[in-house]
Short mmCIF file of C-alpha atoms in Angstrom, two decimals:
data_model
loop_
_atom_site.label_atom_id
_atom_site.label_comp_id
_atom_site.label_asym_id
_atom_site.label_seq_id
_atom_site.Cartn_x
_atom_site.Cartn_y
_atom_site.Cartn_z
CA THR A 1283 0.00 0.00 0.00
CA ASN A 1284 0.97 3.64 -0.29
CA LYS A 1285 1.30 3.82 3.48
CA ASN A 1286 3.76 0.90 3.58
CA ILE A 1287 5.75 2.37 0.72
CA ALA A 1288 5.93 5.71 2.50
CA GLU A 1289 7.07 4.04 5.71
CA GLU A 1290 9.74 2.09 3.83
CA GLN A 1291 10.95 5.28 2.13
CA GLU A 1292 11.01 7.12 5.44
CA SER A 1293 12.91 4.23 7.06
CA SER A 1294 15.41 4.18 4.19
CA PHE A 1295 15.87 7.93 4.41
CA GLN A 1296 16.39 7.73 8.19
CA LEU A 1297 18.95 4.94 7.73
CA PHE A 1298 20.75 6.94 5.06
CA SER A 1299 20.68 10.06 7.28
CA ASN A 1300 22.11 8.16 10.26
CA TYR A 1301 24.77 6.62 8.04
CA SER A 1302 25.69 10.06 6.64
CA ILE A 1303 26.01 11.54 10.12
CA PHE A 1304 28.14 8.59 11.23
CA ALA A 1305 30.36 8.88 8.16
CA ILE A 1306 30.83 12.64 8.61
CA ALA A 1307 31.60 12.21 12.31
CA THR A 1308 34.13 9.48 11.49
CA ILE A 1309 35.86 11.70 8.93
CA VAL A 1310 35.98 14.67 11.33
CA ILE A 1311 37.44 12.53 14.13
CA ALA A 1312 39.99 11.05 11.72
CA LEU A 1313 41.04 14.53 10.59
CA LEU A 1314 41.36 15.73 14.20
CA LEU A 1315 43.48 12.71 15.12
CA LEU A 1316 45.65 13.32 12.06
CA ALA A 1317 46.09 16.99 13.02
CA ILE A 1318 47.02 16.06 16.59
CA TYR A 1319 49.46 13.43 15.33
CA LEU A 1320 51.14 15.87 12.94
CA ALA A 1321 51.34 18.58 15.62
CA ARG A 1322 52.90 16.20 18.11
CA ARG A 1323 55.27 14.86 15.48
CA ARG A 1324 56.33 18.39 14.60
CA LYS A 1325 56.82 19.34 18.25
CA THR A 1326 58.78 16.13 18.90
CA LYS A 1327 61.00 16.92 15.92
CA GLU A 1328 61.53 20.50 17.12
CA ASN A 1329 62.28 19.28 20.65
CA SER A 1330 64.74 16.82 19.18
CA GLU A 1331 66.51 19.59 17.25
CA ILE A 1332 66.79 21.78 20.36
CA ASN A 1333 68.06 18.86 22.43
CA LYS A 1334 70.66 18.13 19.76
CA GLN A 1335 71.81 21.74 19.96
CA LEU A 1336 71.95 21.58 23.75
CA ASP A 1337 73.90 18.32 23.67
CA ALA A 1338 76.25 19.76 21.06
CA VAL A 1339 77.54 22.38 23.47
CA ASN A 1340 81.13 21.36 24.15
CA LEU A 1341 82.39 21.61 27.69
CA PRO A 1342 85.85 23.09 28.15
CA GLU A 1343 88.45 20.43 28.87
CA GLY A 1344 90.20 20.43 32.21
CA ARG A 1345 87.52 22.57 33.87
CA GLU A 1346 86.90 20.84 37.18
CA ASP A 1347 85.48 24.04 38.66
CA LEU A 1348 82.33 23.90 36.54
CA GLN A 1349 79.16 24.21 38.56
CA VAL A 1350 76.67 21.47 37.82
CA ILE A 1351 73.12 22.81 37.71
CA ASP A 1352 70.07 20.62 38.02
CA LEU A 1353 66.49 21.68 38.43
CA ASP A 1354 64.52 20.02 41.19
CA LEU A 1355 61.07 21.56 40.91
CA PRO A 1356 59.31 22.25 44.20
CA ASP A 1357 55.86 20.82 44.87
CA SER A 1358 53.12 22.86 43.24
CA ASP A 1359 51.79 23.94 46.62
CA SER A 1360 55.14 24.85 48.13
CA ASN A 1361 57.36 27.90 47.70
CA SER A 1362 54.52 29.71 45.94
CA SER A 1363 54.63 33.48 45.67
CA ALA A 1364 51.67 35.30 47.16
CA ILE A 1365 51.22 36.99 43.79
CA SER A 1366 51.76 34.80 40.74
CA PHE A 1367 51.70 36.03 37.15
CA LEU A 1368 53.82 33.23 35.65
CA GLY A 1369 51.74 30.41 34.25
CA GLY A 1370 48.53 32.25 35.11
CA PHE A 1371 46.95 34.72 37.51
CA LYS A 1372 46.98 33.46 41.10
CA ILE A 1373 46.72 35.36 44.37
CA LEU A 1374 47.20 33.73 47.78
CA ASP A 1375 45.86 35.22 50.98
CA LYS A 1376 47.53 34.94 54.40
CA ASP A 1377 46.12 31.42 54.80
CA ASN A 1378 47.45 30.31 51.37
CA ASN A 1379 43.98 30.26 49.84
CA ASP A 1380 43.75 31.28 46.19
CA ILE A 1381 41.48 34.34 46.02
CA ALA A 1382 41.87 35.02 42.29
CA ASP A 1383 38.12 34.46 41.84
CA GLN A 1384 37.50 37.58 43.93
CA PHE A 1385 39.04 39.68 41.15
CA SER A 1386 36.65 40.77 38.43
CA PRO A 1387 38.29 41.19 34.99
CA MET A 1388 38.61 44.96 35.53
CA LEU A 1389 39.93 44.55 39.09
CA ARG A 1390 42.45 42.00 37.84
CA ASP A 1391 43.58 44.28 35.01
CA LEU A 1392 44.00 47.21 37.39
CA PHE A 1393 46.12 45.15 39.74
CA ILE A 1394 48.23 43.72 36.91
CA ILE A 1395 48.91 47.09 35.29
CA LEU A 1396 50.00 48.59 38.62
CA ILE A 1397 52.45 45.73 39.24
CA LEU A 1398 53.88 45.78 35.71
CA HIS A 1399 54.50 49.52 35.70
CA GLN A 1400 55.95 49.40 39.21
CA GLU A 1401 58.64 47.08 37.86
CA ASP A 1402 59.08 49.07 34.67
CA THR A 1403 59.69 52.36 36.46
CA GLU A 1404 59.87 53.25 40.13
CA ARG A 1405 57.44 56.11 39.52
CA GLY A 1406 54.70 53.67 38.60
CA ILE A 1407 52.06 54.53 36.01
CA ALA A 1408 50.82 58.02 35.16
CA ASP A 1409 47.19 58.60 36.05
CA LYS A 1410 46.41 59.68 32.48
CA ARG A 1411 47.93 56.51 31.05
CA LEU A 1412 46.08 54.35 33.57
CA ILE A 1413 42.75 55.85 32.52
CA GLN A 1414 43.58 55.56 28.80
CA SER A 1415 44.51 51.89 29.23
CA LEU A 1416 41.46 50.79 31.22
CA TRP A 1417 38.66 53.34 30.67
CA ALA A 1418 39.33 54.91 27.28
CA ASP A 1419 35.65 54.55 26.36
CA LYS A 1420 34.48 56.64 29.33
CA SER A 1421 34.13 60.37 29.71
CA ASP A 1422 36.76 62.05 31.87
CA LYS A 1423 34.39 62.30 34.83
CA SER A 1424 33.16 58.72 34.48
CA ALA A 1425 36.69 57.37 34.02
CA LYS A 1426 37.94 59.05 37.19
CA ASN A 1427 34.93 57.78 39.10
CA ASN A 1428 35.58 54.22 37.87
CA ARG A 1429 39.25 54.55 38.79
CA ASN A 1430 38.43 55.60 42.35
CA VAL A 1431 35.82 52.86 42.80
CA TYR A 1432 38.09 50.08 41.55
CA LEU A 1433 41.12 51.31 43.51
CA SER A 1434 38.99 51.22 46.65
CA ARG A 1435 37.80 47.69 45.85
CA LEU A 1436 41.35 46.57 45.11
CA ARG A 1437 42.66 47.86 48.43
CA THR A 1438 39.86 45.98 50.22
CA VAL A 1439 40.55 42.66 48.46
CA LEU A 1440 44.32 42.95 49.01
CA GLU A 1441 43.89 43.34 52.77
CA SER A 1442 43.55 39.55 53.03
CA VAL A 1443 46.90 39.12 51.24
CA GLY A 1444 48.94 41.34 53.54
CA SER A 1445 50.42 44.81 53.64
CA ILE A 1446 50.18 46.22 50.12
CA ASP A 1447 50.16 49.98 49.64
CA ILE A 1448 48.66 51.77 46.63
CA VAL A 1449 49.53 55.46 46.61
CA ASN A 1450 49.43 58.43 44.26
CA ASN A 1451 52.56 60.52 44.07
CA VAL A 1452 52.46 63.63 41.88
CA GLY A 1453 50.11 62.09 39.34
CA TYR A 1454 51.69 58.61 39.33
CA TRP A 1455 50.16 55.49 40.88
CA THR A 1456 52.54 53.11 42.62
CA ILE A 1457 52.00 49.81 44.41
CA VAL A 1458 54.37 48.64 47.14
CA LEU A 1459 54.53 45.07 48.42
CA GLN A 1460 55.67 44.87 52.00
CA ALA A 1461 57.71 41.83 53.13
CA PRO A 1462 57.14 38.92 53.16
CA ILE A 1463 54.78 39.35 50.19
CA GLU A 1464 56.44 38.41 46.90
CA CYS A 1465 55.46 38.47 43.24
CA ASP A 1466 57.06 35.85 40.99
CA TYR A 1467 57.17 38.24 38.01
CA LEU A 1468 58.91 41.00 39.98
CA GLU A 1469 61.42 38.53 41.41
CA CYS A 1470 62.03 37.06 37.97
CA MET A 1471 62.65 40.45 36.37
CA LYS A 1472 65.02 41.41 39.16
CA LEU A 1473 67.08 38.25 38.65
CA LEU A 1474 67.02 38.56 34.84
CA LYS A 1475 68.44 42.07 35.06
CA ASN A 1476 70.98 41.40 37.82
CA ILE A 1477 72.46 38.00 36.98
CA ASP A 1478 75.65 38.20 34.95
CA LEU A 1479 76.46 34.66 33.86
CA ASN A 1480 79.98 35.62 32.81
CA ASN A 1481 80.93 37.06 36.19
CA SER A 1482 78.55 35.48 38.67
CA LEU A 1483 79.20 32.13 40.26
CA ASP A 1484 76.04 32.22 42.32
CA LYS A 1485 74.42 28.94 41.38
CA GLU A 1486 71.58 29.50 43.85
CA GLU A 1487 70.38 32.63 42.04
CA VAL A 1488 70.53 30.91 38.66
CA THR A 1489 68.64 27.90 40.00
CA LYS A 1490 66.02 30.13 41.63
CA LEU A 1491 65.45 31.97 38.37
CA LEU A 1492 65.09 28.70 36.48
CA GLN A 1493 62.53 27.46 39.00
CA LEU A 1494 60.51 30.63 38.51
CA LEU A 1495 60.72 30.41 34.71
CA SER A 1496 59.57 26.79 34.77
CA LYS A 1497 56.17 27.98 36.03
CA GLY A 1498 55.28 29.25 32.57
CA SER A 1499 54.92 32.41 30.50
CA LEU A 1500 53.62 35.76 31.69
CA LEU A 1501 49.83 35.77 32.17
CA PRO A 1502 49.09 33.35 29.30
CA ASN A 1503 45.32 33.55 29.82
CA THR A 1504 45.11 37.34 29.89
CA GLU A 1505 44.90 39.15 26.56
CA GLU A 1506 45.01 42.96 26.56
CA GLU A 1507 46.61 45.35 24.09
CA TRP A 1508 48.47 47.23 26.83
CA LEU A 1509 49.85 43.91 28.12
CA ASP A 1510 51.47 42.80 24.84
CA PRO A 1511 54.68 44.91 25.16
CA PHE A 1512 55.31 43.52 28.64
CA LYS A 1513 54.82 39.95 27.45
CA SER A 1514 57.12 40.48 24.49
CA ASN A 1515 59.84 42.10 26.58
CA PHE A 1516 59.67 39.36 29.21
CA SER A 1517 59.89 36.57 26.63
CA ASN A 1518 62.88 38.24 24.94
CA LEU A 1519 64.72 38.53 28.25
CA VAL A 1520 63.98 34.89 29.08
CA ILE A 1521 65.13 33.61 25.69
CA ASP A 1522 68.34 35.65 25.90
CA PHE A 1523 69.09 34.36 29.40
CA LEU A 1524 68.43 30.70 28.57
CA THR A 1525 70.45 30.88 25.36
CA GLU A 1526 73.37 32.48 27.19
CA LEU A 1527 73.15 29.88 29.96
CA VAL A 1528 73.28 27.00 27.49
CA TYR A 1529 76.51 28.27 25.91
CA ASN A 1530 78.11 29.62 29.10
CA ASN A 1531 81.38 27.92 30.04
CA GLN A 1532 81.00 28.31 33.81
CA TYR A 1533 78.06 25.96 34.20
CA MET A 1534 77.41 22.34 33.26
CA LEU A 1535 73.75 21.60 32.71
CA SER A 1536 72.28 18.27 33.71
CA ASP A 1537 70.31 16.30 31.10
CA ASN A 1538 67.17 16.93 33.14
CA LEU A 1539 67.74 20.68 32.96
CA LYS A 1540 68.44 20.61 29.23
CA LEU A 1541 65.02 19.09 28.63
CA LYS A 1542 63.34 21.69 30.81
CA ILE A 1543 65.19 24.53 29.08
CA ALA A 1544 63.93 23.20 25.74
CA ASP A 1545 60.37 23.34 27.10
CA MET A 1546 60.90 26.87 28.42
CA LEU A 1547 62.22 28.07 25.06
CA PHE A 1548 59.14 26.66 23.28
CA THR A 1549 56.90 28.38 25.80
CA HIS A 1550 58.42 31.80 25.08
CA ASP A 1551 59.22 31.37 21.37
#
């Protein structure tokens, strides 16, 4: 009957539709697996090339005074800075609880920009530049009102971290971290600028810097136009330091450290 024919046609169409969906899904999955395989193969090849370059560094003969450097990473929950920008945004209060979720995107950006400019120049950031960076779409009156509101909120949130002062000095905003509060980015920049691999034999400082760098890149999950120059500058400093360390004749790098340096270079490249 016509009804049976219609049912058979509908059943055939449904079967064909299910088959088509299955076939398309299979193709998509196959393509994804192929892409993942090729990406991993490429990364493995690149890692292999870097490791070959690291292994190719010839150690000076007769140098028994070489300092052997290895990198024993601390536990993830130990030796953490109260303020972490490397590998992601993380803020610990006095009880070592992560309170990053108490920072709205704007509150986070305000805090970050104050820290970055405090490192960049002791004067901090000019009030005009702060407003242009965060509230460029507001009128002058509205922007200043937003600035005051968020600075007040930031001071309140930071009370649980410890003694952190935010002050305005002749039109410049500065943020001061009182001991024992530390920021991994600030500590990293200090070491990057002060360590002289050709003259320094302080293995502890070099090892400390490497431990900090192993945490990751600068604020990888935060994307802002005003942040890009800081990220670029930090990555350039890191790459220069690691490259110089690899070819320095005062240190002998363990195989473990060579692998970690290769990972760090890929992170910042």
